[in-house]
Amino acid sequence: MTTKNKLLTLLLVSSGAAASIATINKFIQVSAVSKHTLYSSKSEPLCYHWHLGNIHYTKTGQGNPILLLHDLTPSSSGYEWHKMVSELSKNRCVYVLDLLGCGRSEKPNMTYTNYLYVQLISDFIKNTIGHRTDVIATGSSSPLVTMACSANPDLFNRLIFINPDSLLSCSQVPRKHSKLFKFILDLPLVGTLLYYIATSRQSIKEMLSQKCYCNPYSMSALDEDAYYEAAHLGESPKSIFGSISCNYVKCNIVNALKKIDNSIYLIGGEEFPHITEIMEEYKLYNPAIESAILPKTKQLPQLENPKELCKLIDTFFCTLTDTEEDSPSVN
């Protein structure tokens, strides 16, 4: 076979492989979102037109506002709060937000950073809620709220963090090979295929059952569908995966913790790894922080035991004075 024929054969094989990968990617994307699980919420979907992308949120109830923020992972969304909204909204106005790059919000192809989310959270409270707000955040969103509160304390009232990241995890920075890894993920065909492998239905199921639930049998098929769908919706769902994996969304919060004068309450799942040590780390830099452990739960007590979690939240709110309950407008 001549060199010319070899090159032609290689070109045809490469083109065929590229076409096959593109077909596989399209099939995965379409099938993953076909059930429309995230759009079955009883609350009317609303849109906050932020300058970097449209943000999906819901608003339920009346009274002083609470903002619920999901964990920051490619498969997370406001769905993780759906079992608690009804109870919390009985005498409060509950906002549930899908962060940029997550769930039903827009997912532009860009690098997501800690500063981006700090700005988004602050802008949403100022421009949409319009009042000093209680915030309940999970996991990796907790450090972002800490930084936002430190920068704009007048926007925030009380803070509740559920299984927050350790301070060591918060302080991680992008490594030498981060740009290379992100470059590969940004490749239209190969990068997308790698992302779909990392967020396959089986990977999502294992993540939920092993890391998020104390009792994996309490995980429902609906949970699996919602997280799988959230990981595949939108223009570029893989972009936030690369940013998270490369630590672009991490932020050292030690100084912010020292500075914050707001009431902070930590709630940990009993089976969440090292939760007692994590809580003590936070208290070391802010001794006013209170905490509680929720038995027989792991990373997502709001899905695993929402009733008891609501009781803890109510207990924390009820221990504060009437002055702290007031929710003045913000400019």
Coordinates of C-alpha atoms in Angstrom, one line a residue:
M1 CA 0.0 0.0 0.0
T2 CA 1.4 3.4 -1.0
T3 CA 1.8 6.2 1.5
K4 CA -1.0 8.1 -0.2
N5 CA -3.3 5.2 0.3
K6 CA -2.2 4.8 3.9
L7 CA -3.0 8.4 4.7
L8 CA -6.4 8.1 2.9
T9 CA -7.2 5.0 5.0
L10 CA -6.1 6.7 8.2
L11 CA -8.3 9.7 7.3
L12 CA -11.3 7.6 6.6
V13 CA -10.9 5.6 9.9
S14 CA -10.4 8.9 11.9
S15 CA -13.5 10.4 10.3
G16 CA -15.5 7.3 11.0
A17 CA -14.3 7.3 14.6
A18 CA -15.2 10.9 15.1
A19 CA -18.6 10.4 13.6
S20 CA -19.2 7.4 15.9
I21 CA -18.1 9.4 19.0
A22 CA -20.4 12.3 18.0
T23 CA -23.3 9.9 17.5
I24 CA -22.7 8.3 20.9
N25 CA -22.4 11.7 22.6
K26 CA -25.7 12.8 21.1
F27 CA -27.5 9.7 22.0
I28 CA -26.3 9.9 25.7
Q29 CA -27.3 13.5 25.9
V30 CA -30.8 13.1 24.5
S31 CA -31.6 9.9 26.5
A32 CA -30.4 11.4 29.7
V33 CA -32.8 14.3 29.6
S34 CA -35.8 12.5 28.1
K35 CA -37.7 12.0 31.3
H36 CA -37.8 15.8 32.2
T37 CA -37.5 14.9 35.9
L38 CA -36.3 18.3 37.0
Y39 CA -39.2 20.1 35.4
S40 CA -41.9 18.2 37.4
S41 CA -41.7 20.6 40.3
K42 CA -45.0 22.0 41.6
S43 CA -43.4 25.4 42.1
E44 CA -43.6 27.7 39.1
P45 CA -40.1 28.0 37.5
L46 CA -38.7 31.6 37.4
C47 CA -35.6 33.1 35.7
Y48 CA -33.1 35.5 37.0
H49 CA -31.4 37.1 34.0
W50 CA -27.8 37.4 35.3
H51 CA -25.1 38.9 33.1
L52 CA -23.3 35.6 32.6
G53 CA -26.3 33.4 32.0
N54 CA -30.0 32.8 32.9
I55 CA -30.5 31.4 36.4
H56 CA -33.4 29.0 37.2
Y57 CA -35.1 29.4 40.6
T58 CA -38.4 28.8 42.4
K59 CA -40.1 30.9 45.0
T60 CA -42.6 29.4 47.4
G61 CA -44.5 30.8 50.4
Q62 CA -44.6 34.2 52.2
G63 CA -42.6 35.8 55.0
N64 CA -38.9 36.3 55.8
P65 CA -36.8 34.8 53.0
I66 CA -34.6 31.7 53.0
L67 CA -32.3 30.9 50.1
L68 CA -31.5 27.2 49.6
L69 CA -28.3 26.4 47.8
H70 CA -27.5 22.9 46.5
D71 CA -24.0 21.3 46.6
L72 CA -21.7 22.3 43.9
T73 CA -21.2 19.2 41.7
P74 CA -22.0 18.7 38.0
S75 CA -25.0 16.6 38.9
S76 CA -26.5 18.8 41.6
S77 CA -29.5 21.0 41.3
G78 CA -32.3 22.5 43.4
Y79 CA -33.9 19.1 43.3
E80 CA -32.0 18.1 46.5
W81 CA -34.3 20.5 48.5
H82 CA -37.7 19.3 47.0
K83 CA -38.6 17.3 50.1
M84 CA -38.2 20.4 52.4
V85 CA -39.7 23.3 50.5
S86 CA -43.3 22.6 51.6
E87 CA -42.4 22.5 55.3
L88 CA -40.0 25.5 55.3
S89 CA -42.5 27.6 53.3
K90 CA -45.3 27.4 55.8
N91 CA -44.3 30.7 57.3
R92 CA -41.4 31.8 55.2
C93 CA -40.6 32.7 51.6
V94 CA -38.3 30.0 50.2
Y95 CA -36.1 30.5 47.2
V96 CA -34.4 27.5 45.6
L97 CA -31.6 28.3 43.2
D98 CA -29.9 26.3 40.5
L99 CA -26.4 27.8 40.4
L100 CA -24.9 28.7 37.0
G101 CA -23.6 25.6 35.3
C102 CA -25.9 23.3 37.3
G103 CA -29.4 21.9 37.0
R104 CA -31.8 23.9 34.9
S105 CA -29.7 27.1 34.8
E106 CA -27.7 28.1 31.8
K107 CA -24.4 26.3 31.3
P108 CA -22.1 28.4 29.2
N109 CA -18.8 27.1 28.0
M110 CA -16.4 28.9 30.3
T111 CA -14.2 28.5 33.4
Y112 CA -16.2 28.7 36.6
T113 CA -14.5 30.3 39.5
N114 CA -15.2 31.0 43.2
Y115 CA -15.4 34.7 42.5
L116 CA -18.1 34.0 39.9
Y117 CA -20.3 32.2 42.5
V118 CA -19.7 34.7 45.2
Q119 CA -20.9 37.4 42.9
L120 CA -23.9 35.4 41.7
I121 CA -25.1 34.7 45.2
S122 CA -24.7 38.3 46.3
D123 CA -26.4 39.7 43.1
F124 CA -29.3 37.3 43.4
I125 CA -30.1 38.3 47.0
K126 CA -29.7 42.0 46.2
N127 CA -31.5 42.1 42.9
T128 CA -34.2 39.4 43.2
I129 CA -34.9 38.8 46.9
G130 CA -34.2 42.3 48.0
H131 CA -34.0 41.6 51.7
R132 CA -31.4 40.4 54.1
T133 CA -31.7 36.7 53.8
D134 CA -31.1 33.4 55.7
V135 CA -29.1 31.0 53.6
I136 CA -28.9 27.2 53.9
A137 CA -26.1 25.7 51.8
T138 CA -24.7 22.2 51.3
G139 CA -21.2 20.9 50.8
S140 CA -19.0 22.9 48.4
S141 CA -21.5 25.8 48.3
S142 CA -20.9 26.5 51.9
P143 CA -17.4 28.2 51.4
L144 CA -18.9 30.3 48.6
V145 CA -21.6 31.6 50.9
T146 CA -19.0 32.3 53.6
M147 CA -17.0 34.4 51.2
A148 CA -20.1 36.2 49.9
C149 CA -21.2 37.0 53.5
S150 CA -17.7 38.2 54.4
A151 CA -17.7 40.6 51.4
N152 CA -21.4 41.7 51.7
P153 CA -22.5 41.2 55.3
D154 CA -25.6 43.4 54.9
L155 CA -27.1 40.9 52.4
F156 CA -27.0 38.0 54.8
N157 CA -28.9 37.1 58.0
R158 CA -28.3 33.6 59.5
L159 CA -26.2 30.9 57.8
I160 CA -26.7 27.1 58.0
F161 CA -24.1 24.9 56.4
I162 CA -24.9 21.2 55.9
N163 CA -21.8 19.0 55.7
P164 CA -19.5 21.8 54.6
D165 CA -16.2 21.2 52.9
S166 CA -13.2 20.9 55.2
L167 CA -10.9 24.0 55.5
L168 CA -8.1 21.9 53.9
S169 CA -10.3 21.1 50.9
C170 CA -11.3 24.7 50.6
S171 CA -7.7 25.9 50.3
Q172 CA -6.8 23.7 47.4
V173 CA -5.6 25.5 44.3
P174 CA -5.2 24.5 40.6
R175 CA -2.2 22.3 40.0
K176 CA 0.4 22.1 37.2
H177 CA -1.6 19.7 35.0
S178 CA -5.0 21.4 35.6
K179 CA -4.8 23.4 32.3
L180 CA -3.9 20.3 30.3
F181 CA -6.8 18.3 31.9
K182 CA -9.2 21.1 31.2
F183 CA -8.0 21.5 27.7
I184 CA -8.7 17.8 27.0
L185 CA -12.2 18.1 28.6
D186 CA -12.9 21.1 26.4
L187 CA -12.3 19.1 23.2
P188 CA -15.7 18.8 21.4
L189 CA -15.7 15.1 20.9
V190 CA -13.2 13.3 23.2
G191 CA -13.7 15.7 26.1
T192 CA -17.5 15.3 25.9
L193 CA -17.2 11.5 25.8
L194 CA -14.9 11.5 28.8
Y195 CA -17.4 13.7 30.7
Y196 CA -20.3 11.4 29.8
I197 CA -18.3 8.4 31.1
A198 CA -17.6 10.2 34.4
T199 CA -21.3 11.1 34.7
S200 CA -22.8 7.9 33.4
R201 CA -26.0 6.6 35.1
Q202 CA -23.9 3.9 36.9
S203 CA -21.4 6.5 38.2
I204 CA -24.3 8.7 39.4
K205 CA -26.0 5.8 41.1
E206 CA -22.7 4.7 42.8
M207 CA -22.0 8.3 43.9
L208 CA -25.5 8.7 45.5
S209 CA -25.6 5.3 47.2
Q210 CA -22.0 5.2 48.5
K211 CA -21.3 8.9 49.3
C212 CA -24.7 10.6 49.8
Y213 CA -26.9 8.1 51.6
C214 CA -26.3 6.4 55.0
N215 CA -28.8 3.8 53.9
P216 CA -28.5 3.3 50.1
Y217 CA -31.9 1.6 50.0
S218 CA -33.5 4.9 50.9
M219 CA -32.4 6.3 47.6
S220 CA -35.2 6.4 45.1
A221 CA -35.2 5.9 41.3
L222 CA -36.4 9.5 41.0
D223 CA -33.2 10.7 42.8
E224 CA -31.1 8.8 40.3
D225 CA -33.1 10.2 37.4
A226 CA -32.8 13.8 38.7
Y227 CA -29.1 13.7 39.3
Y228 CA -28.4 12.0 36.0
E229 CA -30.5 14.5 34.1
A230 CA -28.9 17.5 35.8
A231 CA -25.5 16.3 34.7
H232 CA -26.5 16.3 31.0
L233 CA -28.8 19.3 30.6
G234 CA -27.7 22.5 28.9
E235 CA -25.2 23.8 26.4
S236 CA -22.0 22.7 28.1
P237 CA -22.5 20.7 31.3
K238 CA -18.9 19.5 31.2
S239 CA -17.5 23.0 31.7
I240 CA -18.3 23.1 35.4
F241 CA -17.0 19.5 35.8
G242 CA -13.6 20.7 34.5
S243 CA -13.6 23.8 36.7
I244 CA -14.5 21.8 39.8
S245 CA -12.0 19.0 39.1
C246 CA -9.2 21.6 38.6
N247 CA -10.1 23.5 41.8
Y248 CA -11.0 26.8 40.2
V249 CA -14.0 27.1 42.5
K250 CA -12.1 26.5 45.7
C251 CA -11.5 29.4 48.1
N252 CA -9.6 29.7 51.4
I253 CA -12.2 30.8 53.9
V254 CA -10.2 31.1 57.1
N255 CA -10.0 34.9 57.1
A256 CA -13.6 35.1 56.1
L257 CA -14.7 32.9 59.0
K258 CA -12.8 35.0 61.5
K259 CA -14.4 38.2 60.1
I260 CA -18.1 37.1 59.9
D261 CA -20.3 38.3 62.7
N262 CA -23.5 36.4 61.4
S263 CA -25.0 33.5 63.3
I264 CA -23.6 30.3 61.8
Y265 CA -25.0 26.8 62.4
L266 CA -23.4 23.6 61.1
I267 CA -25.4 20.4 60.6
G268 CA -23.6 17.2 59.9
G269 CA -24.7 13.8 58.8
E270 CA -23.6 11.2 61.4
E271 CA -22.0 9.0 58.8
F272 CA -20.4 11.9 56.8
P273 CA -16.6 11.3 56.8
H274 CA -14.7 13.4 59.4
I275 CA -17.7 15.6 60.1
T276 CA -16.8 16.1 63.8
E277 CA -13.3 17.2 62.9
I278 CA -14.6 19.5 60.2
M279 CA -17.0 21.2 62.6
E280 CA -14.2 21.7 65.2
E281 CA -12.0 23.3 62.5
Y282 CA -14.7 25.9 61.8
K283 CA -15.2 26.6 65.5
L284 CA -11.5 27.1 65.9
Y285 CA -11.6 30.2 63.7
N286 CA -15.1 31.3 64.8
P287 CA -16.0 30.1 68.4
A288 CA -19.5 31.5 68.1
I289 CA -20.5 28.8 65.6
E290 CA -23.0 26.2 66.8
S291 CA -23.4 22.7 65.5
A292 CA -25.5 19.5 65.6
I293 CA -25.2 16.0 64.3
L294 CA -28.2 14.3 62.5
P295 CA -28.2 10.6 63.2
K296 CA -28.4 7.9 60.5
T297 CA -27.7 10.3 57.6
K298 CA -24.7 11.0 55.4
Q299 CA -24.1 13.8 52.8
L300 CA -27.7 14.6 51.9
P301 CA -29.9 14.6 55.0
Q302 CA -32.3 16.8 53.1
L303 CA -33.1 13.8 50.9
E304 CA -32.5 11.1 53.4
N305 CA -34.2 12.5 56.5
P306 CA -35.9 15.9 55.7
K307 CA -38.3 15.8 58.6
E308 CA -35.6 15.7 61.2
L309 CA -33.5 18.2 59.3
C310 CA -36.4 20.6 59.3
K311 CA -36.7 20.2 63.1
L312 CA -33.0 21.1 63.5
I313 CA -33.4 24.2 61.3
D314 CA -36.5 25.3 63.2
T315 CA -34.6 24.8 66.5
F316 CA -31.8 27.0 65.3
F317 CA -34.1 29.8 64.1
C318 CA -36.2 29.7 67.3
T319 CA -33.2 30.1 69.6
L320 CA -32.5 33.6 68.1
T321 CA -34.1 36.8 69.1
D322 CA -36.9 38.7 67.4
T323 CA -34.4 41.3 66.3
E324 CA -32.5 38.7 64.3
E325 CA -35.8 37.5 62.7
D326 CA -36.3 40.9 61.1
S327 CA -35.4 41.0 57.4
P328 CA -34.7 44.6 56.3
S329 CA -34.6 45.5 52.7
V330 CA -31.2 45.9 51.0
N331 CA -30.2 48.5 48.4

